[in-house]
């Protein structure tokens, strides 16, 4: 059965830890779904890991939609959320609603939005009133990298933690069904998590969050330009990909690929005829 935004809130009430991963293509999404991942996020991290851009600010809505459609086709059970990319929701509430609607019409069940300024809170409220579930994103917010100036931990003291809590409570009041806490000290995340009715999903947010999310290329060991401290690498897919491509090149170069069983063949009589055929 398809997991819904309401179900994700219920998981917090039941004390069930929420599992979330990013995915960007059909087959990865399909196997994450089969493995039981609760939320599959088409993260704008695809800007770096799938498209090779320098930051998430470079990916467009049209590009994000291609990946969203592919992921949605692979998923039966998980809630598919799509990141609204930089500048797709900042210009006006109307444009934000229109762009969010495109993600829903193309297979997502929710959108993720960074920040909690009064404008964002108003947008979240309008989106949820219009039937579009919203996941918030606080702490380090990558779309603001050019004003923040680097990858910094947020909520490093009581005052900063209270600020994040207030923003998270405003998101909850506006109707958000969950909030990502990125690069927030474990104790601060715990304090915030205990004061919200909606689940917190940590990424570098420590163990007390209601759920965890990581970038799939980080856990698979596929993207090595940068691996954050908080990502646990379960595999080294980049080595597997490299070794497979090397073995393939080797086989082709040495004439070891393809074998007879990997080829289509004529029946014996046709093969003999063809061999004895002489052109006039
Ligand atoms: O784009 C992304 O991958 C994210 C993270 C929270 C996983 O926003």
XYZ file of N, CA and C and ligand atoms in Angstrom:
848
model
N 0.826 -1.203 0.000
C 0.000 0.000 0.000
C 0.869 1.266 0.000
N 0.425 2.269 -0.743
C 1.206 3.505 -0.872
C 1.291 4.252 0.457
N 2.511 4.660 0.832
C 2.683 5.455 2.053
C 2.312 6.907 1.753
N 1.583 7.500 2.670
C 1.102 8.872 2.476
C 1.759 9.788 3.515
N 1.561 11.087 3.328
C 2.098 12.060 4.283
C 1.523 11.793 5.684
N 0.247 11.423 5.730
C -0.410 11.165 7.010
C 0.241 9.946 7.697
N 0.536 8.931 6.890
C 1.174 7.707 7.403
C 2.547 8.043 8.011
N 3.260 8.968 7.356
C 4.592 9.352 7.845
C 4.458 10.028 9.229
N 3.413 10.839 9.404
C 3.173 11.464 10.723
C 2.814 10.380 11.744
N 1.991 9.398 11.304
C 1.606 8.291 12.201
C 2.834 7.521 12.691
N 3.836 7.363 11.790
C 5.054 6.637 12.191
C 5.687 7.288 13.424
N 5.680 8.623 13.466
C 6.253 9.309 14.641
C 5.455 8.939 15.893
N 4.113 8.992 15.767
C 3.252 8.684 16.928
C 3.507 7.259 17.407
N 3.760 6.335 16.437
C 3.961 4.925 16.787
C 5.390 4.639 17.243
N 6.263 5.643 17.130
C 7.667 5.437 17.504
C 8.436 4.624 16.482
N 7.912 4.524 15.260
C 8.638 3.805 14.195
C 9.608 4.778 13.521
N 10.865 4.398 13.473
C 11.873 5.237 12.808
C 11.586 5.297 11.311
N 11.660 6.478 10.749
C 11.343 6.674 9.327
C 12.623 6.584 8.503
N 12.553 5.786 7.431
C 13.729 5.633 6.569
C 13.507 6.411 5.280
N 14.524 7.139 4.877
C 14.409 7.925 3.634
C 15.750 7.927 2.918
N 15.688 7.891 1.609
C 16.888 7.966 0.761
C 16.549 8.778 -0.470
N 17.559 9.345 -1.071
C 17.320 9.998 -2.364
C 17.450 8.940 -3.456
N 16.754 9.168 -4.566
C 16.951 8.342 -5.772
C 16.665 9.232 -6.958
N 17.272 8.889 -8.071
C 17.130 9.760 -9.243
C 16.731 8.993 -10.501
N 16.755 7.644 -10.421
C 16.420 6.870 -11.620
C 15.478 5.728 -11.264
N 14.871 5.157 -12.304
C 13.833 4.133 -12.172
C 14.320 2.902 -11.390
N 15.443 2.298 -11.819
C 15.822 1.014 -11.211
C 16.319 1.174 -9.775
N 17.025 2.248 -9.473
C 17.461 2.456 -8.079
C 16.233 2.657 -7.189
N 15.303 3.478 -7.665
C 14.087 3.742 -6.887
C 13.319 2.446 -6.651
N 13.254 1.596 -7.678
C 12.507 0.339 -7.575
C 13.066 -0.551 -6.455
N 14.416 -0.644 -6.387
C 14.995 -1.524 -5.370
C 15.007 -0.889 -3.986
N 15.110 0.429 -3.893
C 14.967 1.088 -2.584
C 13.546 0.844 -2.070
N 12.586 0.917 -2.966
C 11.178 0.705 -2.591
C 10.970 -0.731 -2.117
N 11.501 -1.683 -2.894
C 11.363 -3.095 -2.515
C 12.020 -3.364 -1.160
N 13.115 -2.617 -0.862
C 13.838 -2.805 0.408
C 13.079 -2.202 1.588
N 12.018 -1.436 1.300
C 11.182 -0.926 2.390
C 11.453 0.499 2.806
N 12.185 1.251 1.991
C 12.444 2.661 2.324
C 11.098 3.410 2.341
N 10.856 4.204 3.400
C 9.540 4.867 3.545
C 9.364 6.067 2.621
N 10.419 6.888 2.514
C 10.327 8.098 1.671
C 11.467 8.078 0.667
N 11.140 8.220 -0.597
C 12.185 8.351 -1.620
C 12.128 9.791 -2.119
N 13.237 10.493 -1.909
C 13.305 11.909 -2.283
C 14.081 12.070 -3.581
N 13.436 12.710 -4.551
C 14.174 13.111 -5.749
C 14.847 14.423 -5.356
N 16.011 14.300 -4.742
C 16.690 15.459 -4.162
C 17.344 16.307 -5.242
N 17.440 17.621 -4.948
C 18.148 18.461 -5.929
C 19.659 18.230 -5.841
N 20.080 17.334 -4.921
C 21.476 16.867 -4.913
C 21.805 16.183 -6.238
N 20.789 15.849 -7.014
C 21.033 15.252 -8.334
C 21.805 16.237 -9.211
N 21.719 17.539 -8.861
C 22.492 18.542 -9.614
C 23.968 18.135 -9.643
N 24.499 17.767 -8.458
C 25.910 17.378 -8.387
C 26.130 15.920 -8.788
N 25.351 14.990 -8.151
C 25.711 13.571 -8.295
C 25.245 12.949 -9.607
N 24.173 13.486 -10.217
C 23.707 12.893 -11.480
C 24.033 13.768 -12.679
N 24.114 15.092 -12.457
C 24.324 15.988 -13.608
C 25.701 16.642 -13.616
N 26.447 16.498 -12.510
C 27.816 17.026 -12.481
C 27.921 18.536 -12.347
N 26.839 19.210 -11.909
C 26.920 20.648 -11.656
C 27.709 20.884 -10.360
N 28.071 22.146 -10.129
C 28.824 22.481 -8.925
C 27.955 22.629 -7.690
N 26.683 23.001 -7.868
C 25.805 23.169 -6.696
C 24.347 22.966 -7.099
N 23.498 22.834 -6.068
C 22.071 22.586 -6.333
C 21.397 23.797 -6.977
N 22.037 24.959 -6.903
C 21.404 26.161 -7.461
C 21.349 26.125 -8.989
N 22.029 25.142 -9.591
C 22.103 25.138 -11.060
C 21.061 24.271 -11.758
N 20.312 23.488 -10.982
C 19.361 22.567 -11.628
C 17.999 23.256 -11.807
N 17.336 22.952 -12.923
C 16.051 23.612 -13.224
C 14.860 22.691 -12.921
N 13.672 23.271 -12.918
C 12.462 22.479 -12.703
C 12.294 21.439 -13.812
N 12.537 21.843 -15.059
C 12.373 20.890 -16.167
C 13.308 19.691 -16.007
N 14.539 19.945 -15.576
C 15.480 18.824 -15.364
C 14.995 17.939 -14.217
N 14.578 18.560 -13.107
C 14.108 17.787 -11.943
C 12.911 16.911 -12.308
N 12.080 17.417 -13.202
C 10.867 16.667 -13.557
C 11.179 15.369 -14.288
N 12.228 15.359 -15.094
C 12.607 14.128 -15.818
C 12.943 13.028 -14.804
N 13.722 13.392 -13.778
C 14.129 12.419 -12.756
C 12.930 12.018 -11.881
N 12.063 12.971 -11.612
C 10.887 12.676 -10.774
C 10.000 11.634 -11.457
N 9.812 11.800 -12.759
C 8.960 10.850 -13.490
C 9.585 9.460 -13.468
N 10.907 9.394 -13.655
C 11.591 8.094 -13.684
C 11.459 7.389 -12.330
N 11.683 8.139 -11.246
C 11.597 7.554 -9.895
C 10.166 7.098 -9.614
N 9.200 7.944 -9.930
C 7.796 7.618 -9.637
C 7.383 6.325 -10.343
N 7.904 6.095 -11.550
C 7.545 4.867 -12.276
C 8.087 3.619 -11.583
N 9.157 3.765 -10.802
C 9.771 2.602 -10.160
C 9.212 2.293 -8.781
N 8.390 3.189 -8.228
C 7.982 3.073 -6.816
C 6.518 2.668 -6.674
N 6.293 1.639 -5.838
C 4.907 1.218 -5.564
C 4.440 1.682 -4.195
N 5.370 1.604 -3.218
C 4.937 1.769 -1.834
C 5.443 3.054 -1.154
N 6.666 3.415 -1.397
C 7.240 4.580 -0.698
C 6.531 5.868 -1.090
N 6.614 6.865 -0.196
C 6.134 8.197 -0.564
C 7.243 8.850 -1.404
N 6.884 9.300 -2.586
C 7.877 9.982 -3.438
C 7.746 11.493 -3.217
N 8.841 12.086 -2.737
C 8.866 13.543 -2.564
C 9.868 14.113 -3.556
N 9.577 15.300 -4.056
C 10.505 15.929 -5.003
C 10.967 17.262 -4.440
N 12.248 17.524 -4.579
C 12.784 18.813 -4.150
C 12.368 19.874 -5.141
N 11.815 20.973 -4.649
C 11.564 22.105 -5.550
C 12.894 22.831 -5.699
N 13.375 22.968 -6.937
C 14.715 23.541 -7.087
C 14.773 25.050 -6.845
N 15.983 25.524 -6.709
C 16.294 26.943 -6.513
C 15.507 27.803 -7.515
N 14.878 28.841 -6.994
C 14.140 29.828 -7.793
C 12.837 29.309 -8.416
N 12.439 28.081 -8.056
C 11.171 27.587 -8.603
C 9.999 27.976 -7.704
N 10.320 28.510 -6.494
C 9.236 28.850 -5.562
C 9.473 30.171 -4.841
N 10.504 30.914 -5.276
C 10.873 32.129 -4.552
C 10.243 33.395 -5.130
N 9.859 33.355 -6.399
C 9.462 34.596 -7.076
C 8.063 35.051 -6.662
N 7.135 34.114 -6.648
C 5.791 34.457 -6.147
C 5.085 33.195 -5.666
N 4.121 33.376 -4.797
C 3.340 32.257 -4.264
C 2.682 31.516 -5.432
N 2.132 32.295 -6.386
C 1.417 31.681 -7.532
C 2.353 30.776 -8.318
N 3.575 31.300 -8.584
C 4.527 30.501 -9.354
C 4.963 29.262 -8.556
N 5.116 29.423 -7.242
C 5.490 28.294 -6.379
C 4.431 27.204 -6.424
N 3.156 27.611 -6.347
C 2.061 26.627 -6.380
C 2.037 25.938 -7.741
N 2.221 26.723 -8.800
C 2.187 26.168 -10.158
C 3.314 25.139 -10.346
N 4.512 25.494 -9.899
C 5.639 24.567 -10.064
C 5.488 23.331 -9.182
N 4.988 23.529 -7.953
C 4.767 22.365 -7.067
C 3.754 21.428 -7.716
N 2.724 22.020 -8.314
C 1.694 21.223 -8.988
C 2.273 20.377 -10.109
N 3.291 20.903 -10.795
C 3.913 20.129 -11.885
C 4.564 18.862 -11.323
N 5.187 18.964 -10.132
C 5.805 17.777 -9.537
C 4.741 16.740 -9.176
N 3.626 17.201 -8.644
C 2.560 16.269 -8.255
C 1.967 15.624 -9.513
N 1.747 16.445 -10.547
C 1.167 15.906 -11.783
C 2.108 14.922 -12.471
N 3.390 14.981 -12.130
C 4.360 14.075 -12.750
C 4.804 12.944 -11.835
N 4.035 12.673 -10.786
C 4.265 11.435 -10.023
C 4.708 11.581 -8.585
N 5.085 12.805 -8.132
C 5.471 12.961 -6.720
C 4.210 13.051 -5.859
N 4.338 12.654 -4.569
C 3.194 12.813 -3.646
C 3.420 13.974 -2.692
N 4.622 14.586 -2.773
C 4.934 15.701 -1.882
C 6.093 16.479 -2.473
N 6.262 17.707 -2.002
C 7.428 18.490 -2.423
C 8.219 18.894 -1.184
N 9.520 19.135 -1.378
C 10.355 19.633 -0.270
C 10.818 21.048 -0.603
N 10.771 21.886 0.434
C 11.080 23.303 0.289
C 12.045 23.714 1.402
N 13.048 24.491 1.068
C 14.036 24.905 2.079
C 13.651 26.237 2.737
N 13.962 26.334 4.047
C 13.805 27.596 4.772
C 12.458 27.761 5.437
N 12.306 28.886 6.151
C 11.044 29.151 6.862
C 10.862 30.645 7.083
N 11.184 31.426 6.076
C 10.920 32.875 6.163
C 9.400 33.059 6.163
N 8.890 34.250 6.541
C 7.428 34.454 6.505
C 6.849 34.115 5.132
N 7.592 34.444 4.068
C 7.118 34.135 2.708
C 6.980 32.613 2.518
N 7.992 31.862 2.963
C 7.961 30.395 2.803
C 6.805 29.805 3.616
N 6.598 30.328 4.813
C 5.515 29.813 5.660
C 4.158 30.036 4.975
N 4.016 31.206 4.350
C 2.765 31.498 3.625
C 2.603 30.530 2.439
N 3.724 30.264 1.754
C 3.686 29.344 0.610
C 3.300 27.930 1.061
N 3.903 27.472 2.161
C 3.613 26.122 2.674
C 2.125 26.012 3.011
N 1.612 27.063 3.626
C 0.211 27.066 3.998
C -0.676 26.971 2.747
N -0.367 27.758 1.716
C -1.164 27.722 0.479
C -1.041 26.365 -0.217
N 0.168 25.803 -0.217
C 0.367 24.500 -0.887
C -0.453 23.419 -0.193
N -0.367 23.390 1.127
C -1.082 22.333 1.851
C -2.597 22.525 1.736
N -3.031 23.796 1.731
C -4.479 24.054 1.525
C -4.927 23.563 0.162
N -3.995 23.564 -0.806
C -4.326 23.125 -2.159
C -4.029 21.644 -2.394
N -3.772 20.903 -1.322
C -3.622 19.449 -1.451
C -2.230 18.994 -1.827
N -1.220 19.845 -1.573
C 0.163 19.446 -1.884
C 0.948 19.300 -0.576
N 1.221 18.051 -0.145
C 1.975 17.860 1.096
C 3.395 18.436 0.977
N 3.846 19.056 2.067
C 5.158 19.721 2.048
C 6.069 19.175 3.145
N 7.297 18.905 2.751
C 8.361 18.542 3.697
C 9.245 19.794 3.815
N 9.481 20.238 5.054
C 10.355 21.402 5.242
C 11.814 20.978 5.260
N 12.702 21.938 5.253
C 14.147 21.635 5.291
C 14.843 22.798 6.011
N 15.373 22.500 7.211
C 16.021 23.528 8.040
C 17.432 23.090 8.423
N 18.127 23.964 9.164
C 19.536 23.705 9.493
C 20.354 24.216 8.322
N 21.295 23.404 7.839
C 22.024 23.810 6.631
C 21.088 23.638 5.434
N 20.904 24.710 4.667
C 19.996 24.678 3.517
C 20.819 24.983 2.258
N 21.156 23.918 1.479
C 22.120 24.079 0.377
C 21.749 25.126 -0.674
N 20.440 25.390 -0.861
C 20.073 26.379 -1.886
C 20.499 27.800 -1.489
N 20.859 27.987 -0.194
C 21.271 29.317 0.276
C 22.800 29.410 0.381
N 23.506 28.456 -0.257
C 24.964 28.351 -0.124
C 25.683 29.672 -0.414
N 25.169 30.433 -1.381
C 25.866 31.673 -1.749
C 25.717 32.780 -0.708
N 24.659 32.703 0.114
C 24.551 33.704 1.190
C 25.126 33.149 2.501
N 25.047 31.832 2.693
C 25.606 31.242 3.928
C 27.148 31.256 3.844
N 27.662 30.975 2.666
C 29.116 31.042 2.458
C 29.871 29.753 2.725
N 29.188 28.639 2.997
C 29.889 27.365 3.204
C 28.984 26.343 3.862
N 29.520 25.124 4.038
C 28.752 24.040 4.672
C 28.949 24.118 6.188
N 28.115 24.879 6.869
C 28.287 25.062 8.311
C 27.189 24.341 9.105
N 27.589 23.846 10.293
C 26.619 23.240 11.210
C 25.725 24.363 11.759
N 24.397 24.101 11.840
C 23.454 25.089 12.388
C 22.993 24.644 13.771
N 22.466 25.557 14.555
C 21.913 25.199 15.873
C 22.998 24.836 16.865
N 24.111 25.592 16.823
C 25.263 25.214 17.655
C 25.185 25.731 19.090
N 24.175 26.541 19.406
C 23.980 26.959 20.805
C 22.474 27.060 21.081
N 22.121 27.400 22.309
C 20.711 27.410 22.703
C 19.901 28.387 21.851
N 20.461 29.581 21.646
C 19.730 30.590 20.880
C 19.453 30.091 19.456
N 20.487 29.525 18.825
C 20.332 29.060 17.434
C 19.384 27.852 17.362
N 19.408 27.016 18.406
C 18.508 25.852 18.433
C 17.056 26.319 18.564
N 16.848 27.327 19.436
C 15.488 27.856 19.602
C 14.972 28.485 18.309
N 15.889 29.097 17.570
C 15.498 29.694 16.281
C 15.010 28.613 15.308
N 15.759 27.497 15.262
C 15.351 26.401 14.357
C 14.014 25.823 14.834
N 13.860 25.668 16.157
C 12.598 25.147 16.688
C 11.428 26.038 16.272
N 11.620 27.348 16.417
C 10.520 28.272 16.048
C 10.162 28.120 14.570
N 11.192 27.973 13.735
C 10.934 27.826 12.293
C 10.204 26.501 12.029
N 10.640 25.434 12.714
C 10.018 24.118 12.520
C 8.562 24.152 12.987
N 8.319 24.852 14.117
C 6.931 24.951 14.614
C 6.054 25.750 13.649
N 6.647 26.771 13.023
C 5.889 27.564 12.041
C 5.561 26.687 10.825
N 6.509 25.853 10.418
C 6.257 24.941 9.280
C 5.143 23.960 9.646
N 5.225 23.423 10.877
C 4.191 22.472 11.327
C 2.816 23.154 11.313
N 2.755 24.365 11.846
C 1.485 25.106 11.901
C 0.946 25.382 10.492
N 1.858 25.603 9.539
C 1.442 25.899 8.153
C 0.998 24.623 7.426
N 1.233 23.449 8.065
C 0.716 22.208 7.473
C 1.769 21.254 6.954
N 3.077 21.576 7.137
C 4.126 20.652 6.667
C 3.972 19.314 7.393
N 4.284 18.213 6.701
C 4.110 16.887 7.330
C 5.405 16.348 7.916
N 6.517 17.006 7.658
C 7.803 16.575 8.220
C 8.811 17.686 7.969
N 9.942 17.587 8.653
C 10.986 18.594 8.424
C 12.368 17.937 8.471
N 13.126 18.187 7.415
C 14.509 17.690 7.362
C 15.372 18.615 8.219
N 16.233 18.026 9.059
C 17.200 18.818 9.837
C 18.588 18.438 9.345
N 19.230 19.356 8.622
C 20.539 19.043 8.039
C 21.659 19.713 8.828
N 22.634 18.907 9.205
C 23.834 19.376 9.931
C 23.469 20.186 11.182
N 22.758 19.507 12.062
C 22.327 20.098 13.335
C 22.850 19.177 14.441
N 23.482 19.696 15.489
C 24.008 18.827 16.557
C 22.918 17.905 17.126
N 23.314 16.702 17.494
C 22.364 15.676 17.947
C 21.471 16.173 19.091
N 22.078 16.901 20.055
C 21.298 17.360 21.219
C 20.256 18.405 20.801
N 20.648 19.249 19.846
C 19.717 20.288 19.363
C 18.563 19.630 18.608
N 18.895 18.619 17.760
C 17.845 17.898 17.023
C 16.880 17.219 17.994
N 17.432 16.660 19.063
C 16.597 15.968 20.066
C 15.603 16.976 20.678
N 16.129 18.130 21.070
C 15.316 19.187 21.684
C 14.172 19.576 20.731
N 14.511 19.734 19.445
C 13.509 20.151 18.448
C 12.509 19.014 18.208
N 13.026 17.800 18.029
C 12.186 16.629 17.738
C 11.129 16.424 18.830
N 11.546 16.596 20.096
C 10.627 16.374 21.220
C 9.517 17.435 21.311
N 9.703 18.536 20.608
C 8.721 19.629 20.691
C 7.866 19.774 19.435
N 7.941 18.796 18.546
C 7.143 18.838 17.320
C 6.205 17.645 17.259
N 5.055 17.831 16.614
C 4.151 16.697 16.366
C 4.480 16.012 15.046
N 5.114 16.762 14.138
C 5.503 16.165 12.851
C 6.923 15.607 12.985
N 7.250 14.577 12.190
C 8.579 13.981 12.324
C 9.724 14.846 11.791
N 10.870 14.716 12.464
C 12.106 15.308 11.962
C 12.868 14.199 11.244
N 13.439 14.555 10.107
C 14.228 13.596 9.327
C 15.645 14.165 9.277
N 16.573 13.480 9.911
C 17.932 14.025 10.014
C 18.833 13.637 8.858
N 19.703 14.584 8.491
C 20.839 14.269 7.602
C 22.001 15.023 8.245
N 22.825 14.275 8.969
C 23.802 14.943 9.810
C 23.081 15.616 10.971
N 21.975 15.012 11.389
C 21.159 15.597 12.459
C 21.171 14.710 13.707
N 21.980 13.657 13.703
C 22.102 12.799 14.889
C 20.975 11.802 15.036
N 21.161 10.931 16.045
C 20.299 9.753 16.202
C 18.900 10.002 16.770
N 18.663 11.205 17.323
C 17.368 11.412 17.987
C 16.265 11.894 17.059
N 16.606 12.119 15.789
C 15.555 12.517 14.841
C 14.584 11.347 14.676
N 13.374 11.655 14.215
C 12.371 10.588 14.021
C 12.721 9.688 12.837
N 13.537 10.217 11.930
C 13.942 9.417 10.775
C 15.276 9.901 10.268
N 15.794 9.211 9.282
C 17.090 9.573 8.701
C 16.978 9.592 7.190
N 17.719 10.496 6.565
C 17.809 10.500 5.101
C 19.275 10.652 4.709
N 19.668 9.971 3.634
C 21.011 10.170 3.081
C 20.916 10.226 1.565
N 21.947 10.765 0.965
C 22.032 10.825 -0.499
C 22.486 9.442 -0.990
N 21.744 8.863 -1.933
C 22.013 7.482 -2.339
C 23.432 7.296 -2.873
N 23.924 8.265 -3.623
C 25.287 8.107 -4.168
C 26.334 8.057 -3.053
N 26.039 8.673 -1.907
C 26.964 8.610 -0.765
C 26.940 7.227 -0.126
N 25.740 6.657 0.120
C 25.724 5.345 0.793
C 26.205 4.238 -0.145
N 26.010 4.453 -1.457
C 26.446 3.434 -2.421
C 27.938 3.580 -2.751
N 28.520 4.704 -2.384
C 29.939 4.933 -2.693
C 30.151 5.158 -4.177
N 29.284 5.975 -4.762
C 29.339 6.174 -6.212
C 29.900 7.551 -6.574
N 29.699 8.533 -5.701
C 30.123 9.907 -5.974
C 31.274 10.224 -5.039
N 32.460 10.520 -5.577
C 33.586 10.717 -4.660
C 34.191 12.118 -4.710
N 33.500 13.081 -5.329
C 34.034 14.455 -5.316
C 34.053 14.991 -3.882
N 33.044 14.545 -3.100
C 32.937 15.004 -1.717
C 32.055 14.014 -0.968
N 32.515 13.552 0.214
C 31.643 12.681 1.011
C 31.520 13.273 2.417
N 30.321 13.742 2.794
C 30.190 14.398 4.099
C 30.432 13.442 5.263
N 30.858 14.009 6.386
C 31.168 13.242 7.618
C 29.988 12.376 8.063
N 28.770 12.875 7.833
C 27.598 12.167 8.357
C 27.105 11.039 7.463
N 27.702 10.867 6.280
C 27.212 9.820 5.363
C 27.933 8.513 5.644
N 27.182 7.448 5.843
C 27.818 6.119 5.998
C 27.843 5.443 4.639
N 29.053 5.004 4.241
C 29.200 4.386 2.918
C 29.087 2.873 3.066
N 28.027 2.288 2.488
C 27.776 0.853 2.624
C 28.397 0.038 1.498
N 28.868 0.727 0.455
C 29.395 0.007 -0.706
C 30.380 0.930 -1.401
N 31.114 0.380 -2.345
C 31.994 1.243 -3.131
C 31.649 1.010 -4.595
N 30.471 1.497 -4.956
C 29.952 1.259 -6.301
C 30.870 1.833 -7.372
N 31.562 2.897 -7.029
C 32.456 3.494 -8.041
C 33.550 2.486 -8.433
N 34.045 1.704 -7.466
C 35.063 0.691 -7.786
C 34.441 -0.424 -8.612
N 33.205 -0.809 -8.234
C 32.523 -1.865 -8.998
C 32.316 -1.387 -10.437
N 31.847 -0.146 -10.617
C 31.597 0.391 -11.963
C 32.908 0.435 -12.754
N 33.965 0.911 -12.098
C 35.270 1.015 -12.776
C 35.756 -0.385 -13.187
N 35.686 -1.343 -12.251
C 36.201 -2.696 -12.541
C 35.396 -3.382 -13.636
N 34.066 -3.179 -13.621
C 33.215 -3.771 -14.661
C 33.593 -3.186 -16.031
N 33.755 -1.877 -16.100
C 34.093 -1.247 -17.387
C 35.471 -1.698 -17.861
N 36.435 -1.862 -16.943
C 37.785 -2.328 -17.310
C 37.723 -3.762 -17.839
N 36.966 -4.621 -17.139
C 36.877 -6.036 -17.549
C 36.227 -6.140 -18.927
N 35.201 -5.312 -19.153
C 34.501 -5.304 -20.445
C 35.465 -4.869 -21.560
N 36.190 -3.782 -21.338
C 37.140 -3.299 -22.370
C 38.173 -4.381 -22.668
N 38.661 -5.007 -21.619
C 39.652 -6.085 -21.753
C 39.116 -7.222 -22.616
N 37.886 -7.660 -22.321
C 37.272 -8.766 -23.060
C 37.075 -8.412 -24.528
N 36.584 -7.188 -24.783
C 36.353 -6.772 -26.177
C 37.695 -6.694 -26.908
N 38.681 -6.073 -26.259
C 39.989 -5.889 -26.922
C 40.666 -7.224 -27.218
N 40.464 -8.213 -26.342
C 41.116 -9.526 -26.544
C 40.259 -10.469 -27.379
N 39.089 -10.027 -27.830
C 38.200 -10.894 -28.610
C 37.471 -11.924 -27.763
N 37.431 -11.713 -26.459
C 36.735 -12.661 -25.567
C 35.254 -12.342 -25.412
N 34.829 -11.241 -25.967
C 33.404 -10.879 -25.915
C 33.002 -10.396 -27.291
N 31.868 -10.836 -27.833
C 30.904 -11.777 -27.254
C 31.276 -13.234 -27.564
N 30.777 -14.158 -26.755
C 30.956 -15.598 -26.991
C 29.827 -16.060 -27.928
N 29.869 -17.334 -28.314
C 28.807 -17.888 -29.175
C 27.451 -17.755 -28.482
N 27.435 -18.101 -27.167
C 26.138 -18.073 -26.470
C 25.590 -16.647 -26.311
N 26.436 -15.669 -26.492
C 25.966 -14.274 -26.412
C 25.682 -13.698 -27.809
N 25.647 -14.602 -28.835
C 25.400 -14.162 -30.222
C 24.180 -14.881 -30.780
N 23.612 -14.332 -31.837
C 22.569 -15.032 -32.601
C 23.284 -15.841 -33.688
N 22.807 -17.076 -33.962
C 23.491 -17.900 -34.968
C 22.504 -18.430 -36.002
N 23.016 -18.710 -37.187
C 22.209 -19.324 -38.241
C 22.082 -20.806 -37.964
N 21.065 -21.483 -38.546
C 21.083 -22.939 -38.395
C 22.182 -23.487 -39.309
N 22.563 -24.766 -39.084
C 23.766 -25.314 -39.737
C 23.722 -25.185 -41.253
N 22.542 -25.512 -41.836
C 22.462 -25.525 -43.286
C 22.659 -24.124 -43.871
N 22.012 -23.135 -43.248
C 22.162 -21.746 -43.727
C 23.602 -21.274 -43.553
N 24.188 -21.703 -42.464
C 25.577 -21.302 -42.204
C 26.496 -21.863 -43.291
N 26.247 -23.164 -43.673
C 27.076 -23.806 -44.730
C 26.861 -23.083 -46.063
N 25.584 -22.796 -46.390
C 25.263 -22.115 -47.656
C 26.002 -20.773 -47.730
N 25.927 -20.065 -46.630
C 26.545 -18.730 -46.592
C 28.059 -18.811 -46.771
N 28.632 -19.843 -46.151
C 30.087 -20.011 -46.220
C 30.532 -20.351 -47.640
N 29.682 -21.184 -48.336
C 30.066 -21.623 -49.679
C 29.582 -20.682 -50.777
N 28.946 -19.614 -50.371
C 28.400 -18.704 -51.365
C 29.528 -17.946 -52.060
N 29.486 -17.938 -53.366
C 30.508 -17.184 -54.096
C 29.801 -16.119 -54.926
N 30.286 -14.934 -54.821
C 29.653 -13.806 -55.473
C 30.137 -13.711 -56.924
N 29.165 -13.511 -57.880
C 29.586 -13.401 -59.289
C 30.185 -12.030 -59.584
O 18.811 17.130 -2.228
C 18.999 16.324 -1.304
O 19.568 15.266 -1.513
C 18.517 16.713 0.031
C 18.921 15.929 1.246
C 18.135 16.330 2.419
C 18.957 14.491 1.157
O 17.830 17.668 0.130
